[in-house]
Short mmCIF file of C-alpha atoms and ligand atoms in Angstrom, two decimals:
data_model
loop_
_atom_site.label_atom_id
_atom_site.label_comp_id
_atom_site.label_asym_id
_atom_site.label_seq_id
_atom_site.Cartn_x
_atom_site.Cartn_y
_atom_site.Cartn_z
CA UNK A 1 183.59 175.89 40.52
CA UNK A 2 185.33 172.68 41.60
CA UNK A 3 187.68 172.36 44.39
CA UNK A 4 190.25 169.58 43.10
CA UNK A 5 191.03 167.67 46.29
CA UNK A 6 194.83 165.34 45.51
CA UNK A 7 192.23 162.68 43.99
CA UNK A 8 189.16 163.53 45.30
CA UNK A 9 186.63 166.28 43.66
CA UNK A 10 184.20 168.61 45.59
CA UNK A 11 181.25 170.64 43.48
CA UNK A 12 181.55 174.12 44.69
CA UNK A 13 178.71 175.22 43.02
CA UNK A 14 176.01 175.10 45.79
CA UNK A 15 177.09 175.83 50.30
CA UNK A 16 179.18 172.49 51.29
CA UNK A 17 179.81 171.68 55.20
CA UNK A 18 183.09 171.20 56.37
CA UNK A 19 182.69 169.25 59.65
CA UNK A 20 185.20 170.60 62.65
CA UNK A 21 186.55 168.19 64.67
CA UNK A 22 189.19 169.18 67.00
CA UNK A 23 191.56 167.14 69.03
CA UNK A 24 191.82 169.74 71.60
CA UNK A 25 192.01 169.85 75.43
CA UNK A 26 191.11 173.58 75.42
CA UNK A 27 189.08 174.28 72.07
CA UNK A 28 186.48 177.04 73.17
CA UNK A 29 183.60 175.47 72.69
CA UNK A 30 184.11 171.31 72.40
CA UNK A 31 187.53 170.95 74.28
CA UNK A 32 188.45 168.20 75.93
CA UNK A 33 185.99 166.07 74.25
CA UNK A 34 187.96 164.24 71.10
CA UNK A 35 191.12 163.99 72.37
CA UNK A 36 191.35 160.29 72.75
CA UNK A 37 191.55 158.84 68.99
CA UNK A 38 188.29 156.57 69.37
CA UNK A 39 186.16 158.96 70.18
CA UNK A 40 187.40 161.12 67.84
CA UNK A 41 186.86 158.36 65.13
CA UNK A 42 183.47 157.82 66.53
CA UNK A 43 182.94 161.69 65.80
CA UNK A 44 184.09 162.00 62.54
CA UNK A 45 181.78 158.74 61.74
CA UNK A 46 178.77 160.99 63.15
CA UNK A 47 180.16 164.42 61.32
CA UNK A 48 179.83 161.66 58.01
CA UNK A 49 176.13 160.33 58.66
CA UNK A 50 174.98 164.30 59.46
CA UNK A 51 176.22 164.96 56.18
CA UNK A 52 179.35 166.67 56.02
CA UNK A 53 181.11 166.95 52.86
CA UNK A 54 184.96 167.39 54.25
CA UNK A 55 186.52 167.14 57.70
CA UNK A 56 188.49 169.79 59.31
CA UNK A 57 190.95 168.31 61.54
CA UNK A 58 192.38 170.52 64.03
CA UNK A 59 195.20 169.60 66.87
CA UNK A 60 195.82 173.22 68.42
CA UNK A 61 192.92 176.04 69.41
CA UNK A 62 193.27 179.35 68.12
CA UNK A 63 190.78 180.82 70.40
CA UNK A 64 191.64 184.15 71.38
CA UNK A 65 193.93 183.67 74.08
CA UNK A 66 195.61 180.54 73.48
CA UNK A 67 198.75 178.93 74.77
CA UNK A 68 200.53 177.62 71.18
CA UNK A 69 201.30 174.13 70.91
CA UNK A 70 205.06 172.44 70.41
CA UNK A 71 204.58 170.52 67.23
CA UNK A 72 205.81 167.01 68.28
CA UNK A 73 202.07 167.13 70.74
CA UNK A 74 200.51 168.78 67.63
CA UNK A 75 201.69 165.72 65.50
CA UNK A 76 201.05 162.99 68.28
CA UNK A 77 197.52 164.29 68.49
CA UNK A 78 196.72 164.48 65.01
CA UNK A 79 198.25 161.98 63.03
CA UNK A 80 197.30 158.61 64.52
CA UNK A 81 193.44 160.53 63.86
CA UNK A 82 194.28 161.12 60.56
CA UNK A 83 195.17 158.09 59.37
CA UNK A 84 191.89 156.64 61.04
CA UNK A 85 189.80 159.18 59.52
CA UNK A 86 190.75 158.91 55.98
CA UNK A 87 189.23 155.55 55.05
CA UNK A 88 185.59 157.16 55.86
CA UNK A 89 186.33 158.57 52.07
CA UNK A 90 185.85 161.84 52.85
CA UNK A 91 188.05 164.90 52.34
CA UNK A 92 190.29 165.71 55.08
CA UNK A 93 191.65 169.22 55.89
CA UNK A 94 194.05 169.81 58.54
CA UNK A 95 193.84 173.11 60.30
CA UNK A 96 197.59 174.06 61.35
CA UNK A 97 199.74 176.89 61.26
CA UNK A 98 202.71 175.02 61.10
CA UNK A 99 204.37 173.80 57.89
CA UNK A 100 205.80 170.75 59.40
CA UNK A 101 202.51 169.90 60.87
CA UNK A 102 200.69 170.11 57.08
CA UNK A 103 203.12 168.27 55.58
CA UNK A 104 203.55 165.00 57.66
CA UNK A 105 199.48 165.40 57.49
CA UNK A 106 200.17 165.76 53.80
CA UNK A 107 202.16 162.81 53.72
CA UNK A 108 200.14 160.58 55.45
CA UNK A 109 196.95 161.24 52.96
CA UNK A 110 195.64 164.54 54.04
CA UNK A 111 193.62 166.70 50.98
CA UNK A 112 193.45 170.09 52.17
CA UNK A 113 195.65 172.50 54.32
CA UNK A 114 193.50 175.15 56.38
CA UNK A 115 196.50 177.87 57.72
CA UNK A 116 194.96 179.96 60.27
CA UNK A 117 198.00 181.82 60.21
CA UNK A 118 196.86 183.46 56.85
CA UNK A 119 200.37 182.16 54.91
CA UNK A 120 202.39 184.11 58.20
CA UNK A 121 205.15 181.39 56.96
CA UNK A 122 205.31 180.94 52.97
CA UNK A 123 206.58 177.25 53.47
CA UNK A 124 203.25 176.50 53.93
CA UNK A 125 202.45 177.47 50.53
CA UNK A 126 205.66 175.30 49.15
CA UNK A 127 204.56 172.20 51.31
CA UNK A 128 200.89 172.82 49.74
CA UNK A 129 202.91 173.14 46.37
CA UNK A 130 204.69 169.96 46.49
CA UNK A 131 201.80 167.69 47.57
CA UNK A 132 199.18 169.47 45.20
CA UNK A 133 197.23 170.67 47.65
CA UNK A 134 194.52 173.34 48.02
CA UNK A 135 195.54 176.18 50.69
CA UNK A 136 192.97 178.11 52.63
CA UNK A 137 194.61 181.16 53.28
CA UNK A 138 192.57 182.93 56.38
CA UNK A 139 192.62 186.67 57.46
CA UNK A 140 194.10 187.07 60.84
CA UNK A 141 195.41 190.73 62.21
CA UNK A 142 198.39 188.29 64.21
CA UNK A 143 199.51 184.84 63.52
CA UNK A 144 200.02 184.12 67.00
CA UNK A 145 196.31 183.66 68.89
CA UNK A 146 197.73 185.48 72.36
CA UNK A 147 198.01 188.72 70.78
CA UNK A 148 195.69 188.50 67.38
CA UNK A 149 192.83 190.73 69.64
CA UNK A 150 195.62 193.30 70.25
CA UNK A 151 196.63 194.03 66.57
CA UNK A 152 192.97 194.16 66.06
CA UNK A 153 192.54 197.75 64.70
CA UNK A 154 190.82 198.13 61.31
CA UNK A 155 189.83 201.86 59.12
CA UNK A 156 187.49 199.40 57.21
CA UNK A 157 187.64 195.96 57.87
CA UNK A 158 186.24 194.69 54.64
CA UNK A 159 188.78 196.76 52.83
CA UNK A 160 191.51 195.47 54.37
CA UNK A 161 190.56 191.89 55.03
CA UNK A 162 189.94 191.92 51.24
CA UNK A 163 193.36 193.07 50.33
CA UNK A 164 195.43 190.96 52.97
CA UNK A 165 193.81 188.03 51.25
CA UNK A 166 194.27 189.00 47.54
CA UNK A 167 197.85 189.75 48.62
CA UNK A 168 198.17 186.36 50.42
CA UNK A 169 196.34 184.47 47.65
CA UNK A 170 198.66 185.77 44.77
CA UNK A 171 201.57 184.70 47.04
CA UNK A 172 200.77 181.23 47.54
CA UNK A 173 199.52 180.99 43.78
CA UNK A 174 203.40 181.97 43.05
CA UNK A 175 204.57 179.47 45.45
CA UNK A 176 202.57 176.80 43.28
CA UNK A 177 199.63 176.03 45.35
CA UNK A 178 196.97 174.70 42.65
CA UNK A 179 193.65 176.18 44.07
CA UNK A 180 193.63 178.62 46.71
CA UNK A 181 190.72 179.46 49.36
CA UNK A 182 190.15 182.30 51.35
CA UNK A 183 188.50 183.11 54.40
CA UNK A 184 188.02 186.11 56.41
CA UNK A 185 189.02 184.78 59.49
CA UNK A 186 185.58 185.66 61.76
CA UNK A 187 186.68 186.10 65.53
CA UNK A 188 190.31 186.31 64.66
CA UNK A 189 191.23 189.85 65.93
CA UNK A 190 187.84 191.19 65.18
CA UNK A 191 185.02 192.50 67.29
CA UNK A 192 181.28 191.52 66.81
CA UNK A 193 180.91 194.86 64.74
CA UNK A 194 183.57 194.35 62.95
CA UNK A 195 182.85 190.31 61.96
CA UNK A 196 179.29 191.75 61.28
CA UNK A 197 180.93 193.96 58.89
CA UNK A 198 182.65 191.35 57.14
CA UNK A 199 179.34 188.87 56.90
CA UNK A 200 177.80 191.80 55.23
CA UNK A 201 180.85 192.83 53.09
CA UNK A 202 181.47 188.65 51.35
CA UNK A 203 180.41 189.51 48.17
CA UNK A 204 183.30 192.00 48.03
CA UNK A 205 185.83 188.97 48.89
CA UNK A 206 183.21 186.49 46.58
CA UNK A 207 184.37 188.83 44.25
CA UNK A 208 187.99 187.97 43.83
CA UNK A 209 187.07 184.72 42.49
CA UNK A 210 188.54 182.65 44.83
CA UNK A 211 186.46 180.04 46.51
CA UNK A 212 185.06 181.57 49.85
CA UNK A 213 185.22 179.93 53.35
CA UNK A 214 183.39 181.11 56.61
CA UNK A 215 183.71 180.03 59.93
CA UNK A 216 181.04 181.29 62.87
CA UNK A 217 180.62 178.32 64.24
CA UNK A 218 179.52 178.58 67.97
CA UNK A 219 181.83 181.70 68.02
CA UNK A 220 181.75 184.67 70.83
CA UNK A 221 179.74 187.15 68.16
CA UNK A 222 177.24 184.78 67.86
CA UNK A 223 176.81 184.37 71.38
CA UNK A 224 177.25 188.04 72.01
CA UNK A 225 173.97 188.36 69.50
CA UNK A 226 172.02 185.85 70.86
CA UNK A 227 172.71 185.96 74.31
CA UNK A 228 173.46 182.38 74.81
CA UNK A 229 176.43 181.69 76.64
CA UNK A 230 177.26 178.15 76.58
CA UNK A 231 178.87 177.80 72.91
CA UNK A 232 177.94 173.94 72.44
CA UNK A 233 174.08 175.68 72.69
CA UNK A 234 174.74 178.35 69.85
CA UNK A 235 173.40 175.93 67.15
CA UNK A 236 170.14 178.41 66.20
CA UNK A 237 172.92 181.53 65.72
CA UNK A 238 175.47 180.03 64.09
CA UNK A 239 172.92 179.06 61.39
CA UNK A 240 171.47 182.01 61.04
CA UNK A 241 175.04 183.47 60.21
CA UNK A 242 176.20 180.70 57.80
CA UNK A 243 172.89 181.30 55.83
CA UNK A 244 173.58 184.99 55.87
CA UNK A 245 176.84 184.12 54.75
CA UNK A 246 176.12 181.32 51.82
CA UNK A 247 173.34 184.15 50.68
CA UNK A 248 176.70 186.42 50.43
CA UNK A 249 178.63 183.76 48.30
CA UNK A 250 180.43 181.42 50.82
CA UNK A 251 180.47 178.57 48.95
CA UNK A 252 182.74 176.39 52.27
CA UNK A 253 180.81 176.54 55.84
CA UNK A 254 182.79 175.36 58.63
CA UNK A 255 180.88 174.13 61.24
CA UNK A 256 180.49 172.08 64.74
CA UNK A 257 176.68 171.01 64.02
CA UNK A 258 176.39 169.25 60.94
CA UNK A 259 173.09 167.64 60.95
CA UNK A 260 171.57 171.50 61.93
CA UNK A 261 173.18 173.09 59.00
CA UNK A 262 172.29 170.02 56.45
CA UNK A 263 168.47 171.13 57.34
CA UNK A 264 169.12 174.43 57.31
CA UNK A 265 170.82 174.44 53.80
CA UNK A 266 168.78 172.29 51.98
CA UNK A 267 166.20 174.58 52.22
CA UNK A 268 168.17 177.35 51.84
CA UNK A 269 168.96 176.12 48.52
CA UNK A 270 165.30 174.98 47.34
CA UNK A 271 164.83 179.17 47.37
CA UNK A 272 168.31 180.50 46.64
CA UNK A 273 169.66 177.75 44.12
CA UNK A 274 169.27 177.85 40.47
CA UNK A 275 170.16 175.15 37.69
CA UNK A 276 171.00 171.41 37.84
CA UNK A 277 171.65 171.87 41.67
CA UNK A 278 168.24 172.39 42.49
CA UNK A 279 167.65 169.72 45.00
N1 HH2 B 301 188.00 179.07 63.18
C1 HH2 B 301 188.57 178.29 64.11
C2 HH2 B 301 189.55 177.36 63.76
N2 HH2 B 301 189.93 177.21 62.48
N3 HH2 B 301 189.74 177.79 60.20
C3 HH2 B 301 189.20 178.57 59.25
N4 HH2 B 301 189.56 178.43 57.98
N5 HH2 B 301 188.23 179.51 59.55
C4 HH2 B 301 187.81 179.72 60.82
O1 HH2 B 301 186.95 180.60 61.04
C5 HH2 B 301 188.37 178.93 61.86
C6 HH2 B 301 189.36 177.96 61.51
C7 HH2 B 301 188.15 178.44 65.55
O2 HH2 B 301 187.13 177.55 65.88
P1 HH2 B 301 187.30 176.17 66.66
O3 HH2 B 301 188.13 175.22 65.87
O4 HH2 B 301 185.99 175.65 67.04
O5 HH2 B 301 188.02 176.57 67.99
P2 HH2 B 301 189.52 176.43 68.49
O6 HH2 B 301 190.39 177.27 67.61
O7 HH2 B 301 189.46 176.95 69.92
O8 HH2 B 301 189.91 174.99 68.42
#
């Protein structure tokens, strides 16, 4: 499986990192920290040399919780990082849920839309469409952060995360988005029980044949398992899920700590891999 990137290719085949960077003041676990555009430069440079294979570029939290941004400070925090990112020659995904956000990221260069929304607005699937973009379209019980862990009330989670997705999948395919992703959205409206169920349940979404993304980066489940508190120390549990997880058939890993999951992968895939990709 390749993921066709506007230009640039990416060999789906074995676990790939996708690096998060977010230009945040009130991300949950790195806020604050790249919102001027140098040091977010100097982080994407260090997300590079740890090894990630794309960039996730993110300019409003969807934490639980949080406030939504207006676009115009969305824009202003993410485009003058985009365009500074983009010569590092990796592929760059911009995590919005805002079609007017995705395509003046689109515009300026950007490979990959990542709509945590889960396609809540089907221009995002047309502004995908016209650029030639892949989509990630991610499971979310309510597009709008501040009440996603209200509408979160499943009969079985897997079942249902699975068919929002297929649903949402076939939609943007119809809108003429060229590849589409799919996620199931871990944290987004779901308890630990319930995002437990869903690591456990991936082959089930593996299944539909679209190229699988998981996110547990650093998130409140893993903490809530480990009993580590501070999320910028959840490195050891956040691994442990992503390998669960790329056992399971997530073929995207989106994570904080690169260089961790690099180590962590590699051997991974000395024991799980098979065929030319044997490292
Ligand atoms: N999780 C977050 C943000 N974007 N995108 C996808 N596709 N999948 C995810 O699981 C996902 C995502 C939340 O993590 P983070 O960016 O670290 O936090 P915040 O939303 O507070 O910026």
């Amino acid at each position: 499986m390749t993921l066709e990137l506007r230009g640039l290719r990416l060999d789906l085949d074995r676990p790939r990192l996708m690096g998060v960077l977010n230009l945040t003041p009130d991300s949950f676990s790195d806020g604050g920290r790249f919102l001027d555009p140098d040091a977010a430069l100097a982080r994407a440079q260090e997300l590079k040399a740890e090894g990630a294979d794309l960039l996730d570029l993110g300019a409003e939290s969807t934490r639980p919780g949080a406030t939504p941004v207006p676009e115009e400070e969305e824009r202003k925090r993410l485009l003058p990082v985009l365009e500074a990112v983009l010569p590092l020659g990796l592929p760059v995904s911009v995590d919005t849920r805002k079609p007017g956000v995705a395509e003046a990221a689109l515009a300026l260069g950007a490979h990959l839309v990542n709509d945590t929304s889960g396609l809540a607005d089907p221009k995002m699937a047309t502004v995908a469409a016209r650029f030639r973009a892949p989509l990630v379209v991610m499971h979310t019980p309510h597009p709008d952060p501040r009440r996603m862990m209200a509408a979160a009330r499943y009969l079985d989670v897997v079942a249902e995360v699975r068919a929002f997705l297929l649903l949402r999948a076939r939609r943007a395919e119809r809108l003429g988005v060229p590849q589409v992703l799919i996620d199931p959205g871990i944290g987004f409206g779901k308890t630990t029980q319930q995002n437990l169920a869903l690591l456990r349940g991936l082959p089930a979404l593996a299944r539909l044949g679209y190229p699988l993304l998981v996110g547990a980066s650093r998130k409140r489940t893993i903490g809530e398992l480990t009993g580590v508190e501070n999320p910028g120390s959840r490195v050891c549990g956040s691994v442990g899920a992503h390998l669960a997880a790329a056992l399971r058939g997530a073929r995207i890993l989106r994570v904080h700590d690169v260089a961790a999951h690099r180590e962590a992968l590699a051997v991974f895939w000395a024991v799980e891999g098979d065929g030319p990709d044997r490292p």
